[in-house]
Amino acid sequence: MPYSGKPMGGGMKNFRGCMESINYNGDNITDLARRKKLDTSSFRNLSFSCMESHSFPVFFNATSFLQLPGRANQDVVSLRFQFRTWNANGLLLFSNLDDGTLEIALDDGKMGVHFNVTQTKNTRIAISSGSGLNDGQWHAVHLVAKENSVMLTIDGDEASAVRTTTPIIIRTGGTYHLGGYFLPTLAPPTQKSFQGCMQAILLDDQLADMHAVEKGIVGVFENVSLDMCAIIDRCMPNHCEHGGRCKQTWDNFSCTCDRTGYTGATCHTSLFEQSCEAYKHLGRSSDTYWIDPDGSGPLRPFKVNCNMTEYKVWTTVVNNLPAQTSVTGSSRERRTVLQLNYSASMEQVTAITTSAEHCQQQVSYACRMSRLLNTPEGTPYTWWVGRSSEKHFYWGGSGPGIQKCSCGIDRNCTDPKYDCNCDADHKQWREDSGLLVYKDHLPVSQVAVGDTNRQGSEAKLTIGPLRCQGDHNYWNAASFTTPSSYLHFSTFQGETSADISFYFKTSAPYGVFLENLGNTDFIRLELKSPTVVSFSFDVGNGPVELAVHSATPLNDDQWHRVMAERNVKEAVLQLDLNYRETRPAPPQGHTRLELFSQLYVGAAGGQRGFLGCIRSLRMNGVTLDLEERAKVTPGVKPGCQGHCTSYGMYCRNGGKCVEKYNGYSCDCTATAYDGPFCTKDVGGFFEAGTLVRYNFLSEAAAANQDARFLAQPLTAQEVNLTGEAVAFSFSTSNTPAILLYVSSKTQDYLGLVLRQNGTLQVRYNLGGLKEPFTIDVDQRNLANGQPHTINMSRINRTITIQLDHYPPVSYSLPEASDTQLNLVKTLFLGKVFETGVIDPVLIERYNTPGFVGCLSRVQFNGVAPLKTALRNPITDRPTERQSVPVSYQGKLVESNCGASPLTIPPMSAVTDPWRLDSGAEFPFNEERVIPGGVNRNSAIIGGIIAVVIFTVLCTLVFLIRYMFRHKGSYHTNESKGAEPASGESADTTIICAETNPETIEESKKEWFI
């Protein structure tokens, strides 16, 4: 028959068998050939008869055998039979000769014949032929052995028959065992049994009468099935996907996925990520990567260039058109068509542009007397073809339906009468270039150029690579805000192979991710507990459940990835690429998943609803559009942006915004503040002798300060500081006092103290100096009962201190000083109680009786010691004391004393109505703060005593004044001068001496408002 195509070659075997009624274009070819109406000169080995086959197959299992008679005492062995099997090894035939044994067996898919003759001397002959004979197909075996010759032929291929000329004398035994031999013998066969089928058996040139065997007239058999071949072809149909090669044994099959780009039991799962966006979020940098946009779908993986920038991820697909490709000799009647081929197929490129947020392609047309778009009739000279094979008449920088170039849009073309530079038809080189950004038209597949046939006209065309940014499928998400909310989609079609993958984040302890039901079949994925994700299904063999257990809670409001797959071989559940559970499918049973209900994402069927976000849900390579469905579904919101994007600014003072699905919260754990927005001061009132100790080292390490310990390497807890950040607020009326002190295992320390006059001093001893480096921060008296705030930081030698709301002031350590605070050990608040080297000046002048007043919002290098002490009360259990690094002595009472300081200086002692005299106690509620403290009766008694004392004092004052008046003294409103009157009493002089200095001192003060 005439055929215009190229002949196919390679690998395919010719058909052997019968065909009839072959019709081609309405003609019966077989009838025409029989009547010689066709030229049959090229026909080979063709006959027009088909003898009906009278095969009588025998099926063997691992315990079967068939014993048949042959011809005894013959010097020629002539055997023929056909077999098929999936096992690489098995005993096909065994016979005890008069003087030895004969064995025909499969060994690793090859046919082997073994003669062991012992008549005169031991003679062993072993030959083999063929390969891969365990392919489930029928294979013919022909063995002829006679004196000085043994020949083995497989499948009638005489050219590849194996011969040997080893001298041998054979006498047949007259009995043959096929498919197995279980009798005791001196020379047992290498194989015991055979699993498969045999037919067309000829023994010593005699055809075995299987009908007589079936009737019990001839031969002996056990556990065989006659007149049938029950071998199962497990690779038909082929369950290996994406070009995977199927191999099978008697009981099972396997898939070889080499060089396919896929993995898994059936080559179903892609080895590659879906996009450049996914690679970036795995921490990859810019490079060339294989991507698979549809995962387990039909599209093959392909290579792209990924450019990871700070804000965007670009995917680039290049084409084969060289830059500045010259075009001449074209006209409107006969255009030059340039075909572009990309590094990916059009279907693969379409997958990129469909999921991308934005795509662009640079086009450039350099011209000299070559018009681009404008023609007298309005039909462009040049056009381009997009991915849908449609012609487009706009150029880069313009858009669909606008027959212009970029300069026409911007109105800056060389000739304002035209909308393209090249349409002016100048003899000078011009250029029209720009970006094509309508992604449904991209990429450019063809460009037809039609005006380069005139004298001197020429065009140079450049089509840049396709560049796409973003991946809508990767970020396609929905937020489930109520337990009863869900999305529904059409029934999931995953009968023999199904894969599901998605990301989720939640703060809820449980919830159903998705569910699809059938009559009895179902498939479900759910969060069963804060640490367990389960995948359950039923294909008719009973419910199966796979569960993965996470070492950390999954309801941490962080993204987690779930991948589940079910096929005829196995079921797999994987979580976060770290946890994996696999369950093999039963060897016999149902394999098809038959569902009929809608697919529910979220709560369904009375199950526990899911609260949280689900993103990038893909089922069998298809991404479900969660966002579009969520727009019309109550209780579900498109996207998963959270509230912290808009309201995170309200978490102050270093508080961390934590997403919730009906709001947000501020995590203040790492700050010195509390409250819903981390703005509430956490403060404590210190009585005389109260101290807070925060240990940076364990007690054992802190106690061991000998030279041997200091010579040891630093442990993970031992810290050497080249900078500190200190912040706190305080109010007190007592001086001197220690506010904060940081000790070390060396002589280094840091101290902040209030001097006797109420001024603040910072003391550093970092080594290298004979005396500590001190900074007198300000000359103002800070012990005035008002709240003050200190913010101090040091980086190497530079120290910056800000007091209250005044501008910060910088200081510098001397060049001779070290810059490292070595082996930081303990931080103290209020008082120092420490062993080892301590600043003697600090102990002598400032440590007794200790700080009395309020400290609040204390923070040192990310540690909040006062807040930690107040939130972790002292316990008597040693194990709990060791786990908490903070402790305190004395009475420490939480107080709201840490209000923000005023923006004006403290009021003077005279005008401040709330000023407490020196030595007075700060008023607070004793009944509330003292453990088992003073009751209401005690307060009443104290009040009565105070009234009595006040009455006695008033009486004494009245008597003294009365005595002075009795001596003739008088009073006026004249101010007292420096020289008192001669008649003035000594007491009056003392009073003047006590009050005038304060008045003079106050007159010298300047106030900054």
mmCIF file of N, CA and C in Angstrom, residues 615-675:
data_model
loop_
_atom_site.group_PDB
_atom_site.id
_atom_site.type_symbol
_atom_site.label_atom_id
_atom_site.label_comp_id
_atom_site.label_asym_id
_atom_site.label_seq_id
_atom_site.Cartn_x
_atom_site.Cartn_y
_atom_site.Cartn_z
ATOM 1 N N ARG A 615 -3.520 27.451 52.009
ATOM 2 C CA ARG A 615 -2.905 28.123 50.860
ATOM 3 C C ARG A 615 -2.346 27.094 49.892
ATOM 4 N N SER A 616 -2.387 27.428 48.595
ATOM 5 C CA SER A 616 -1.781 26.627 47.530
ATOM 6 C C SER A 616 -2.270 25.185 47.581
ATOM 7 N N LEU A 617 -3.597 25.024 47.549
ATOM 8 C CA LEU A 617 -4.206 23.687 47.579
ATOM 9 C C LEU A 617 -4.200 23.114 46.160
ATOM 10 N N ARG A 618 -3.438 22.037 45.968
ATOM 11 C CA ARG A 618 -3.342 21.386 44.659
ATOM 12 C C ARG A 618 -3.775 19.933 44.796
ATOM 13 N N MET A 619 -4.611 19.513 43.852
ATOM 14 C CA MET A 619 -5.094 18.138 43.842
ATOM 15 C C MET A 619 -4.880 17.579 42.436
ATOM 16 N N ASN A 620 -4.033 16.560 42.364
ATOM 17 C CA ASN A 620 -3.633 15.977 41.084
ATOM 18 C C ASN A 620 -3.131 17.037 40.113
ATOM 19 N N GLY A 621 -2.322 17.955 40.627
ATOM 20 C CA GLY A 621 -1.678 18.958 39.790
ATOM 21 C C GLY A 621 -2.508 20.174 39.484
ATOM 22 N N VAL A 622 -3.776 20.227 39.912
ATOM 23 C CA VAL A 622 -4.663 21.353 39.634
ATOM 24 C C VAL A 622 -4.808 22.186 40.899
ATOM 25 N N THR A 623 -4.493 23.486 40.807
ATOM 26 C CA THR A 623 -4.626 24.382 41.949
ATOM 27 C C THR A 623 -6.057 24.869 42.049
ATOM 28 N N LEU A 624 -6.678 24.650 43.197
ATOM 29 C CA LEU A 624 -8.046 25.113 43.415
ATOM 30 C C LEU A 624 -8.029 26.597 43.745
ATOM 31 N N ASP A 625 -8.915 27.343 43.108
ATOM 32 C CA ASP A 625 -8.966 28.793 43.308
ATOM 33 C C ASP A 625 -9.746 29.095 44.585
ATOM 34 N N LEU A 626 -9.070 29.037 45.699
ATOM 35 C CA LEU A 626 -9.704 29.282 46.993
ATOM 36 C C LEU A 626 -10.177 30.726 47.117
ATOM 37 N N GLU A 627 -9.381 31.649 46.613
ATOM 38 C CA GLU A 627 -9.715 33.064 46.780
ATOM 39 C C GLU A 627 -11.002 33.416 46.054
ATOM 40 N N GLU A 628 -11.162 32.934 44.824
ATOM 41 C CA GLU A 628 -12.359 33.270 44.051
ATOM 42 C C GLU A 628 -13.607 32.686 44.707
ATOM 43 N N ARG A 629 -13.519 31.456 45.199
ATOM 44 C CA ARG A 629 -14.675 30.844 45.841
ATOM 45 C C ARG A 629 -14.966 31.505 47.191
ATOM 46 N N ALA A 630 -13.921 31.957 47.885
ATOM 47 C CA ALA A 630 -14.123 32.589 49.196
ATOM 48 C C ALA A 630 -14.840 33.929 49.084
ATOM 49 N N LYS A 631 -14.753 34.582 47.931
ATOM 50 C CA LYS A 631 -15.397 35.889 47.772
ATOM 51 C C LYS A 631 -16.916 35.799 47.882
ATOM 52 N N VAL A 632 -17.483 34.637 47.600
ATOM 53 C CA VAL A 632 -18.939 34.485 47.609
ATOM 54 C C VAL A 632 -19.391 33.500 48.684
ATOM 55 N N THR A 633 -18.522 33.200 49.650
ATOM 56 C CA THR A 633 -18.851 32.221 50.688
ATOM 57 C C THR A 633 -18.824 32.883 52.057
ATOM 58 N N PRO A 634 -19.924 32.855 52.804
ATOM 59 C CA PRO A 634 -19.924 33.442 54.154
ATOM 60 C C PRO A 634 -18.956 32.690 55.067
ATOM 61 N N GLY A 635 -18.327 33.422 55.949
ATOM 62 C CA GLY A 635 -17.425 32.823 56.927
ATOM 63 C C GLY A 635 -16.050 32.511 56.397
ATOM 64 N N VAL A 636 -15.815 32.791 55.113
ATOM 65 C CA VAL A 636 -14.496 32.551 54.511
ATOM 66 C C VAL A 636 -14.059 33.828 53.817
ATOM 67 N N LYS A 637 -12.825 34.212 54.047
ATOM 68 C CA LYS A 637 -12.293 35.429 53.438
ATOM 69 C C LYS A 637 -11.175 35.065 52.469
ATOM 70 N N PRO A 638 -11.139 35.741 51.331
ATOM 71 C CA PRO A 638 -10.039 35.468 50.389
ATOM 72 C C PRO A 638 -8.715 35.980 50.932
ATOM 73 N N GLY A 639 -7.665 35.235 50.649
ATOM 74 C CA GLY A 639 -6.337 35.622 51.102
ATOM 75 C C GLY A 639 -6.098 35.272 52.553
ATOM 76 N N CYS A 640 -4.888 35.525 52.990
ATOM 77 C CA CYS A 640 -4.525 35.259 54.383
ATOM 78 C C CYS A 640 -3.489 36.286 54.810
ATOM 79 N N GLN A 641 -3.900 37.534 54.765
ATOM 80 C CA GLN A 641 -2.958 38.604 55.057
ATOM 81 C C GLN A 641 -2.791 38.847 56.547
ATOM 82 N N GLY A 642 -3.817 38.541 57.336
ATOM 83 C CA GLY A 642 -3.714 38.728 58.775
ATOM 84 C C GLY A 642 -3.915 40.176 59.171
ATOM 85 N N HIS A 643 -3.930 40.406 60.466
ATOM 86 C CA HIS A 643 -4.180 41.745 61.003
ATOM 87 C C HIS A 643 -2.897 42.485 61.350
ATOM 88 N N CYS A 644 -1.802 41.769 61.498
ATOM 89 C CA CYS A 644 -0.568 42.446 61.906
ATOM 90 C C CYS A 644 -0.056 43.396 60.841
ATOM 91 N N THR A 645 -0.406 43.139 59.580
ATOM 92 C CA THR A 645 0.035 44.036 58.520
ATOM 93 C C THR A 645 -0.504 45.439 58.744
ATOM 94 N N SER A 646 -1.741 45.513 59.224
ATOM 95 C CA SER A 646 -2.372 46.819 59.410
ATOM 96 C C SER A 646 -2.237 47.349 60.829
ATOM 97 N N TYR A 647 -2.224 46.438 61.819
ATOM 98 C CA TYR A 647 -2.296 46.882 63.209
ATOM 99 C C TYR A 647 -1.069 46.523 64.028
ATOM 100 N N GLY A 648 -0.072 45.955 63.403
ATOM 101 C CA GLY A 648 1.130 45.586 64.146
ATOM 102 C C GLY A 648 1.839 46.771 64.772
ATOM 103 N N MET A 649 1.597 47.975 64.221
ATOM 104 C CA MET A 649 2.255 49.172 64.766
ATOM 105 C C MET A 649 1.817 49.476 66.192
ATOM 106 N N TYR A 650 0.687 48.931 66.584
ATOM 107 C CA TYR A 650 0.196 49.225 67.916
ATOM 108 C C TYR A 650 0.877 48.380 68.995
ATOM 109 N N CYS A 651 1.631 47.410 68.629
ATOM 110 C CA CYS A 651 2.421 46.663 69.606
ATOM 111 C C CYS A 651 3.700 47.451 69.864
ATOM 112 N N ARG A 652 3.772 48.093 70.995
ATOM 113 C CA ARG A 652 4.850 49.042 71.295
ATOM 114 C C ARG A 652 5.975 48.374 72.082
ATOM 115 N N ASN A 653 7.052 49.134 72.211
ATOM 116 C CA ASN A 653 8.178 48.777 73.078
ATOM 117 C C ASN A 653 8.757 47.400 72.778
ATOM 118 N N GLY A 654 8.804 47.050 71.498
ATOM 119 C CA GLY A 654 9.393 45.772 71.103
ATOM 120 C C GLY A 654 8.457 44.598 71.191
ATOM 121 N N GLY A 655 7.164 44.833 71.475
ATOM 122 C CA GLY A 655 6.206 43.740 71.515
ATOM 123 C C GLY A 655 6.000 43.138 70.132
ATOM 124 N N LYS A 656 5.767 41.850 70.092
ATOM 125 C CA LYS A 656 5.597 41.126 68.831
ATOM 126 C C LYS A 656 4.121 40.927 68.543
ATOM 127 N N CYS A 657 3.721 41.290 67.317
ATOM 128 C CA CYS A 657 2.333 41.114 66.915
ATOM 129 C C CYS A 657 2.079 39.652 66.575
ATOM 130 N N VAL A 658 1.031 39.084 67.140
ATOM 131 C CA VAL A 658 0.660 37.687 66.925
ATOM 132 C C VAL A 658 -0.685 37.653 66.207
ATOM 133 N N GLU A 659 -0.705 36.956 65.052
ATOM 134 C CA GLU A 659 -1.920 36.895 64.251
ATOM 135 C C GLU A 659 -2.983 36.034 64.924
ATOM 136 N N LYS A 660 -4.224 36.514 64.833
ATOM 137 C CA LYS A 660 -5.381 35.715 65.188
ATOM 138 C C LYS A 660 -6.429 35.948 64.111
ATOM 139 N N TYR A 661 -7.363 35.022 64.013
ATOM 140 C CA TYR A 661 -8.268 35.086 62.879
ATOM 141 C C TYR A 661 -9.486 35.973 63.126
ATOM 142 N N ASN A 662 -9.637 36.437 64.329
ATOM 143 C CA ASN A 662 -10.650 37.448 64.592
ATOM 144 C C ASN A 662 -10.018 38.657 65.265
ATOM 145 N N GLY A 663 -8.762 38.885 65.038
ATOM 146 C CA GLY A 663 -8.052 40.010 65.608
ATOM 147 C C GLY A 663 -6.569 39.729 65.705
ATOM 148 N N TYR A 664 -5.939 40.319 66.687
ATOM 149 C CA TYR A 664 -4.513 40.114 66.888
ATOM 150 C C TYR A 664 -4.213 40.356 68.361
ATOM 151 N N SER A 665 -3.021 39.962 68.765
ATOM 152 C CA SER A 665 -2.579 40.220 70.129
ATOM 153 C C SER A 665 -1.113 40.582 70.100
ATOM 154 N N CYS A 666 -0.650 41.188 71.177
ATOM 155 C CA CYS A 666 0.748 41.591 71.292
ATOM 156 C C CYS A 666 1.441 40.702 72.315
ATOM 157 N N ASP A 667 2.517 40.085 71.888
ATOM 158 C CA ASP A 667 3.315 39.236 72.770
ATOM 159 C C ASP A 667 4.377 40.101 73.437
ATOM 160 N N CYS A 668 4.248 40.306 74.730
ATOM 161 C CA CYS A 668 5.162 41.176 75.482
ATOM 162 C C CYS A 668 6.200 40.390 76.252
ATOM 163 N N THR A 669 6.373 39.119 75.935
ATOM 164 C CA THR A 669 7.240 38.251 76.737
ATOM 165 C C THR A 669 8.660 38.780 76.802
ATOM 166 N N ALA A 670 9.188 39.221 75.672
ATOM 167 C CA ALA A 670 10.592 39.637 75.627
ATOM 168 C C ALA A 670 10.784 41.096 75.984
ATOM 169 N N THR A 671 9.758 41.764 76.507
ATOM 170 C CA THR A 671 9.862 43.177 76.846
ATOM 171 C C THR A 671 9.733 43.359 78.353
ATOM 172 N N ALA A 672 9.962 44.585 78.807
ATOM 173 C CA ALA A 672 9.805 44.927 80.217
ATOM 174 C C ALA A 672 8.439 45.524 80.486
ATOM 175 N N TYR A 673 7.509 45.318 79.538
ATOM 176 C CA TYR A 673 6.181 45.907 79.652
ATOM 177 C C TYR A 673 5.133 44.814 79.656
ATOM 178 N N ASP A 674 3.896 45.228 79.879
ATOM 179 C CA ASP A 674 2.778 44.315 79.910
ATOM 180 C C ASP A 674 1.575 45.036 79.327
ATOM 181 N N GLY A 675 0.423 44.364 79.315
ATOM 182 C CA GLY A 675 -0.780 44.984 78.810
ATOM 183 C C GLY A 675 -1.084 44.573 77.389
#
